[in-house]
Amino acid sequence: MSKAKSTAGNFFEDFRVGQVLQHATPRTLTVGDVALNIAFYGMRFAVQSSDHFAKAIGYARAPIDDLIVFHVVLGKTVSDISLNAVANLGYAEMRFLAPVFPGDSLSASSEVIGLRETSNKQAGVVYVRTKSVNQDGAPILEYARWVMVNKRDHAAKVGEAVVPKLDARVDPAKIGSAVPKLDLSAYDFALAGSAHRWGDYEPGEKIDHIDGYTIEEAEHQLETRLYQNTARVHFNLHEQIEKGRFKKRLVYGGTPLSLARGISFNGLANAFHIAAINGGSHVAPSFAGDTIYAWSEILEKAEIPGRSDIGALRVRLVGVKNRHCHDFPLKTADGKYEEGVVLDLDWWLVLPR
Amino acid sequence: MSKAKSTAGNFFEDFRVGQVLQHATPRTLTVGDVALNIAFYGMRFAVQSSDHFAKAIGYARAPIDDLIVFHVVLGKTVSDISLNAVANLGYAEMRFLAPVFPGDSLSASSEVIGLRETSNKQAGVVYVRTKSVNQDGAPILEYARWVMVNKRDHAAKVGEAVVPKLDARVDPAKIGSAVPKLDLSAYDFALAGSAHRWGDYEPGEKIDHIDGYTIEEAEHQLETRLYQNTARVHFNLHEQIEKGRFKKRLVYGGTPLSLARGISFNGLANAFHIAAINGGSHVAPSFAGDTIYAWSEILEKAEIPGRSDIGALRVRLVGVKNRHCHDFPLKTADGKYEEGVVLDLDWWLVLPR
Amino acid sequence: MSKAKSTAGNFFEDFRVGQVLQHATPRTLTVGDVALNIAFYGMRFAVQSSDHFAKAIGYARAPIDDLIVFHVVLGKTVSDISLNAVANLGYAEMRFLAPVFPGDSLSASSEVIGLRETSNKQAGVVYVRTKSVNQDGAPILEYARWVMVNKRDHAAKVGEAVVPKLDARVDPAKIGSAVPKLDLSAYDFALAGSAHRWGDYEPGEKIDHIDGYTIEEAEHQLETRLYQNTARVHFNLHEQIEKGRFKKRLVYGGTPLSLARGISFNGLANAFHIAAINGGSHVAPSFAGDTIYAWSEILEKAEIPGRSDIGALRVRLVGVKNRHCHDFPLKTADGKYEEGVVLDLDWWLVLPR
């Protein structure tokens, strides 16, 4: 009877293709989350920081940082999808579909779209498509994600492998719906922190974001709990010492991601909206005491059909720990990531034109 | 003149039976507190997490977590009651009387209901009944508490011992007023995280809540200050090294309590409201670096007169540090608490029927 | 191309007298900031803590703590003024001009009012006058500040020294505009935590505020980022080890300031408003692990012309680390600050009469 009511999470053999999991817990985002997001990552994008600035250009008020939405939605899925995950393998086709404002309540569900057992039959890759809606049922965020999940019983028989075909790049024609029509005459570039618009960036351009932030245990724990993320490796030192691979807590991958985003303000101050994430991987783990730096490369420049107010930049964001980024560390000659790289992300950012 | 305006707190001989202490500082609770409560303890109960969920079942909006109210009210009393306390001995007859929403302003007062000097005449037990009201004067929280407080002057003469008679159990007929009439047809058990209703639990059932959270210094300090609690042992390393018993800061007893409540979601996801606390004790201190686990035992199952929507479970919640709870650690054969037990609480939880 | 879009900040030779710098990022303050301010510093002033208390005496609702406003405005200026500062030398003529409420959006600009190269020609003192306005353009905060900023190129020629004349003391006739006409019959001194009004304090009186708070790395980092302050010395352990003077992170000077203010409640509970700062200096740096204590001396007592409801006290607030304040540590016989003193501030506080 001891564990009848509590759960240790799903294992690989518990999933079925086509299965839909409704995730607990719905969550109202508020200005409390907004303040914490600034305290956690030093976010300085004017649109999300100031109601007055946001209203002037056409928002109802300051929208909530896209990455808060991402973290909160991802956090909901952990108990059902990745509590027994051994590796977070990737993301694709992630789109931010509508602005989220303080007071909005988000819920999320995931459909299993693929399953593939590993060759050693001890685990398998679970592919899901996660969708989040607000209190009106309006789509807010959608993405595909795949994680490697342990089997409970290595001998358990599982079905044929199903591997979904996922786009390597979100079509720019499908992004931008989270940004209202902007009145750029009211967009104050001095207040926003930079004169550089969409048109000022060119593919191939690399930007060292210069600053570095050191992560403390209390910080990443507060962050990860705020997202109601229950992954044990982030919170439980006792268990990590007992049976963890590193004998210490691992930092949630979203922490270096949001830190890198915060740091990227220095060079991309007007890239106020994350419209889509084409792909991304957490290259190496971070731990308390690590200092996160970041750099970006402009990969592509795209117009958004029907929008003369905003344009999109496809940007590679690289997060690096304990190492400056003036030499843009990425991969060695043999194609492996250089020492220190923790994050390699490919996303569409929106800027005023 | 040096300490004329500032205060070092009351000592045992300063209290009189019948004395009423109006506590500073009144406090408006907001969505800022709600966000911090999630960041501190990973709270996931749907009713408190989502305005949309709460409205659907009959609340005006998401009510504030009952334990925030408890911590904030208790914090107010410290400067007047327990600044010179040597031990926090117990609670009884605690009832949460009305829902609290963001924007509500709470104040609190305490009446001294008992005084008993210790046999060595160096301290004494102070019994108080504390009441908190909101901005309209409506009762929000009421409880009895007793603490051992040092004497300033060991030679000071004090009156006859007065020891109040306190109930060991709150009558279930007296609880539930903080929950509006619920529309259970709108209560989404998938979103709430569990299919288990009041009727699914039975007395004698034990639940291992599985997860563990490690406490950091910064975390418990932020928490305890948020409650405007001024007990020095939690904040002042310099003084603890100088004259503290443990040479380090002690974690506020409310931290393992709220962590255990947060952890108990895994097994009691629908037990969304704390209606009453029958009794409780902080069995042993916690320190930064400790990992808190928890388990619960269903002690009793009660209908609430006049309510067909909700029922009450009397639950023993046990908080344990640095030790898993699959074997439900509690007491040894000789009746003493087992190593690692930090909290032993007896409370009434409300669930949908 | 690597640093074309990102900035390493201005150096001494980049400034010109008369130059006006519009600072990024505008910021809406909310109840999220209010909650964090209590969590960070344990603030207990009733006017800022309770909407109900504030409304009763004549505010629209609880105003935001004056020091939040100060930290947020100062934080905005860092990227433009002090990113390459070697020392924060002083403040003068600081006045809080209007109340700030949750929902107000602040922006700030600074005019360079003086420049003076150091004799070794490696740096120079930059004097600015910073002004912050709200969303309606109403003045909120105004102050002069001077910092020593490195030269990029020690050989760079700079203009003649210009040193502004700044008042050593703000005229009490110029303060108090941030406080509405108060209805003192509704000011509940028991709820506010002290019976001592303006009239109860006398020049020469010294108050030991007794309590001490130990600073953690996570705490000062969260605080400083909340203010969108980008000064690297506070966040980047990797760089401090590499080339910092102390090989560790320095605590933002605003942390001991706000902690000392929070501690000063014990002795100055009714001094709810900071009307002006006459001057102040960060005497010595603080580091994680330091415990901050504080004491105050009443320097002067002034009526505010036209106000029978409130009066002003000119108070010296001294912040001290790792040392109790019962003996009021300040300066040694030779005029140097005593070991442990970290903050020496001269401000006008407003109390009910």
PDB file of C-alpha atoms in Angstrom, chain B residues 113-237:
ATOM      1  CA  ILE B 113      -3.795  32.303  27.881  1.00  0.00           C
ATOM      2  CA  GLY B 114      -1.296  30.570  30.108  1.00  0.00           C
ATOM      3  CA  LEU B 115       2.064  30.935  31.868  1.00  0.00           C
ATOM      4  CA  ARG B 116       4.095  28.281  33.642  1.00  0.00           C
ATOM      5  CA  GLU B 117       7.596  28.789  35.001  1.00  0.00           C
ATOM      6  CA  THR B 118      10.071  25.951  34.532  1.00  0.00           C
ATOM      7  CA  SER B 119      11.263  24.139  37.619  1.00  0.00           C
ATOM      8  CA  ASN B 120      14.764  25.624  37.337  1.00  0.00           C
ATOM      9  CA  LYS B 121      13.207  29.133  37.247  1.00  0.00           C
ATOM     10  CA  GLN B 122      15.346  30.196  34.285  1.00  0.00           C
ATOM     11  CA  ALA B 123      12.508  30.252  31.778  1.00  0.00           C
ATOM     12  CA  GLY B 124       8.809  29.598  31.398  1.00  0.00           C
ATOM     13  CA  VAL B 125       6.195  28.386  28.995  1.00  0.00           C
ATOM     14  CA  VAL B 126       4.045  31.093  27.421  1.00  0.00           C
ATOM     15  CA  TYR B 127       0.695  29.992  25.973  1.00  0.00           C
ATOM     16  CA  VAL B 128      -0.989  32.329  23.507  1.00  0.00           C
ATOM     17  CA  ARG B 129      -4.074  32.295  21.352  1.00  0.00           C
ATOM     18  CA  THR B 130      -3.323  34.131  18.128  1.00  0.00           C
ATOM     19  CA  LYS B 131      -6.000  35.498  15.810  1.00  0.00           C
ATOM     20  CA  SER B 132      -5.576  37.024  12.407  1.00  0.00           C
ATOM     21  CA  VAL B 133      -8.141  39.139  10.620  1.00  0.00           C
ATOM     22  CA  ASN B 134      -8.289  40.610   7.134  1.00  0.00           C
ATOM     23  CA  GLN B 135      -8.929  44.241   6.112  1.00  0.00           C
ATOM     24  CA  ASP B 136     -12.648  43.809   6.818  1.00  0.00           C
ATOM     25  CA  GLY B 137     -12.024  42.395  10.273  1.00  0.00           C
ATOM     26  CA  ALA B 138     -13.102  38.921   9.147  1.00  0.00           C
ATOM     27  CA  PRO B 139     -11.354  36.089  11.036  1.00  0.00           C
ATOM     28  CA  ILE B 140      -8.806  34.322   8.857  1.00  0.00           C
ATOM     29  CA  LEU B 141      -6.724  32.129  11.139  1.00  0.00           C
ATOM     30  CA  GLU B 142      -6.838  31.191  14.801  1.00  0.00           C
ATOM     31  CA  TYR B 143      -4.551  28.974  16.842  1.00  0.00           C
ATOM     32  CA  ALA B 144      -3.037  28.264  20.227  1.00  0.00           C
ATOM     33  CA  ARG B 145       0.721  28.013  20.547  1.00  0.00           C
ATOM     34  CA  TRP B 146       3.126  27.539  23.396  1.00  0.00           C
ATOM     35  CA  VAL B 147       6.791  28.368  23.529  1.00  0.00           C
ATOM     36  CA  MET B 148       9.450  28.288  26.203  1.00  0.00           C
ATOM     37  CA  VAL B 149      10.786  31.817  26.783  1.00  0.00           C
ATOM     38  CA  ASN B 150      13.858  32.806  28.788  1.00  0.00           C
ATOM     39  CA  LYS B 151      13.629  34.954  31.877  1.00  0.00           C
ATOM     40  CA  ARG B 152      15.611  38.184  31.785  1.00  0.00           C
ATOM     41  CA  ASP B 153      16.245  37.919  35.505  1.00  0.00           C
ATOM     42  CA  HIS B 154      16.283  34.404  36.915  1.00  0.00           C
ATOM     43  CA  ALA B 155      15.386  35.804  40.336  1.00  0.00           C
ATOM     44  CA  ALA B 156      12.243  37.541  39.102  1.00  0.00           C
ATOM     45  CA  LYS B 157       9.097  36.378  40.905  1.00  0.00           C
ATOM     46  CA  VAL B 158       6.262  35.277  38.693  1.00  0.00           C
ATOM     47  CA  GLY B 159       2.612  34.351  39.347  1.00  0.00           C
ATOM     48  CA  GLU B 160       0.955  30.970  39.824  1.00  0.00           C
ATOM     49  CA  ALA B 161       1.071  28.603  36.868  1.00  0.00           C
ATOM     50  CA  VAL B 162      -1.915  28.830  34.534  1.00  0.00           C
ATOM     51  CA  VAL B 163      -2.107  26.050  31.965  1.00  0.00           C
ATOM     52  CA  PRO B 164      -4.950  26.211  29.431  1.00  0.00           C
ATOM     53  CA  LYS B 165      -6.902  23.122  28.454  1.00  0.00           C
ATOM     54  CA  LEU B 166      -6.530  22.656  24.701  1.00  0.00           C
ATOM     55  CA  ASP B 167      -8.300  20.160  22.468  1.00  0.00           C
ATOM     56  CA  ALA B 168      -6.141  17.421  20.992  1.00  0.00           C
ATOM     57  CA  ARG B 169      -8.324  17.375  17.876  1.00  0.00           C
ATOM     58  CA  VAL B 170     -10.339  20.028  16.080  1.00  0.00           C
ATOM     59  CA  ASP B 171     -13.954  18.938  15.681  1.00  0.00           C
ATOM     60  CA  PRO B 172     -14.615  18.417  11.941  1.00  0.00           C
ATOM     61  CA  ALA B 173     -17.929  20.205  12.419  1.00  0.00           C
ATOM     62  CA  LYS B 174     -15.864  23.354  12.924  1.00  0.00           C
ATOM     63  CA  ILE B 175     -13.851  23.224   9.700  1.00  0.00           C
ATOM     64  CA  GLY B 176     -14.376  23.926   6.021  1.00  0.00           C
ATOM     65  CA  SER B 177     -15.578  27.534   6.155  1.00  0.00           C
ATOM     66  CA  ALA B 178     -12.631  28.613   3.977  1.00  0.00           C
ATOM     67  CA  VAL B 179     -13.965  26.556   1.055  1.00  0.00           C
ATOM     68  CA  PRO B 180     -16.898  27.912  -0.945  1.00  0.00           C
ATOM     69  CA  LYS B 181     -19.578  25.508  -2.159  1.00  0.00           C
ATOM     70  CA  LEU B 182     -17.755  23.658  -4.936  1.00  0.00           C
ATOM     71  CA  ASP B 183     -19.078  22.666  -8.332  1.00  0.00           C
ATOM     72  CA  LEU B 184     -17.369  19.306  -8.576  1.00  0.00           C
ATOM     73  CA  SER B 185     -18.567  18.737 -12.133  1.00  0.00           C
ATOM     74  CA  ALA B 186     -15.982  21.352 -13.075  1.00  0.00           C
ATOM     75  CA  TYR B 187     -13.186  19.866 -10.963  1.00  0.00           C
ATOM     76  CA  ASP B 188     -10.808  18.346 -13.528  1.00  0.00           C
ATOM     77  CA  PHE B 189      -8.989  15.508 -11.791  1.00  0.00           C
ATOM     78  CA  ALA B 190      -6.517  15.068 -14.662  1.00  0.00           C
ATOM     79  CA  LEU B 191      -5.463  18.716 -14.375  1.00  0.00           C
ATOM     80  CA  ALA B 192      -5.342  18.371 -10.600  1.00  0.00           C
ATOM     81  CA  GLY B 193      -2.863  15.533 -10.971  1.00  0.00           C
ATOM     82  CA  SER B 194      -4.690  12.586  -9.421  1.00  0.00           C
ATOM     83  CA  ALA B 195      -7.934  10.644  -9.659  1.00  0.00           C
ATOM     84  CA  HIS B 196      -8.002  10.003  -5.904  1.00  0.00           C
ATOM     85  CA  ARG B 197     -10.854  11.697  -4.052  1.00  0.00           C
ATOM     86  CA  TRP B 198     -11.701  11.816  -0.360  1.00  0.00           C
ATOM     87  CA  GLY B 199     -13.486   8.470  -0.602  1.00  0.00           C
ATOM     88  CA  ASP B 200     -10.410   6.729  -1.978  1.00  0.00           C
ATOM     89  CA  TYR B 201      -8.357   7.120   1.200  1.00  0.00           C
ATOM     90  CA  GLU B 202      -8.734   4.908   4.248  1.00  0.00           C
ATOM     91  CA  PRO B 203      -7.532   5.256   7.832  1.00  0.00           C
ATOM     92  CA  GLY B 204      -4.282   3.398   8.344  1.00  0.00           C
ATOM     93  CA  GLU B 205      -3.090   4.068   4.805  1.00  0.00           C
ATOM     94  CA  LYS B 206       0.498   5.284   4.625  1.00  0.00           C
ATOM     95  CA  ILE B 207       1.910   7.239   1.694  1.00  0.00           C
ATOM     96  CA  ASP B 208       5.576   7.702   0.854  1.00  0.00           C
ATOM     97  CA  HIS B 209       5.767  11.062  -0.926  1.00  0.00           C
ATOM     98  CA  ILE B 210       9.087   9.947  -2.473  1.00  0.00           C
ATOM     99  CA  ASP B 211      10.710  13.252  -3.450  1.00  0.00           C
ATOM    100  CA  GLY B 212      13.360  15.123  -1.472  1.00  0.00           C
ATOM    101  CA  TYR B 213      14.435  18.771  -1.457  1.00  0.00           C
ATOM    102  CA  THR B 214      17.778  20.065  -0.214  1.00  0.00           C
ATOM    103  CA  ILE B 215      17.694  23.352   1.700  1.00  0.00           C
ATOM    104  CA  GLU B 216      20.164  26.160   0.965  1.00  0.00           C
ATOM    105  CA  GLU B 217      20.998  29.061   3.310  1.00  0.00           C
ATOM    106  CA  ALA B 218      19.777  31.647   0.818  1.00  0.00           C
ATOM    107  CA  GLU B 219      16.474  29.836   0.434  1.00  0.00           C
ATOM    108  CA  HIS B 220      15.440  29.611   4.075  1.00  0.00           C
ATOM    109  CA  GLN B 221      16.622  33.166   4.719  1.00  0.00           C
ATOM    110  CA  LEU B 222      14.535  34.539   1.834  1.00  0.00           C
ATOM    111  CA  GLU B 223      11.534  32.543   3.027  1.00  0.00           C
ATOM    112  CA  THR B 224      11.732  33.568   6.648  1.00  0.00           C
ATOM    113  CA  ARG B 225      12.264  37.238   5.845  1.00  0.00           C
ATOM    114  CA  LEU B 226       9.299  37.163   3.442  1.00  0.00           C
ATOM    115  CA  TYR B 227       7.190  36.316   6.499  1.00  0.00           C
ATOM    116  CA  GLN B 228       8.734  39.298   8.320  1.00  0.00           C
ATOM    117  CA  ASN B 229       9.860  36.810  10.948  1.00  0.00           C
ATOM    118  CA  THR B 230      12.662  38.325  12.997  1.00  0.00           C
ATOM    119  CA  ALA B 231      13.956  35.290  14.924  1.00  0.00           C
ATOM    120  CA  ARG B 232      17.703  35.838  14.946  1.00  0.00           C
ATOM    121  CA  VAL B 233      18.808  32.229  14.841  1.00  0.00           C
ATOM    122  CA  HIS B 234      17.766  32.017  11.186  1.00  0.00           C
ATOM    123  CA  PHE B 235      19.714  34.976   9.786  1.00  0.00           C
ATOM    124  CA  ASN B 236      22.760  35.829  11.801  1.00  0.00           C
ATOM    125  CA  LEU B 237      25.790  33.619  11.240  1.00  0.00           C
TER     126      LEU B 237
END
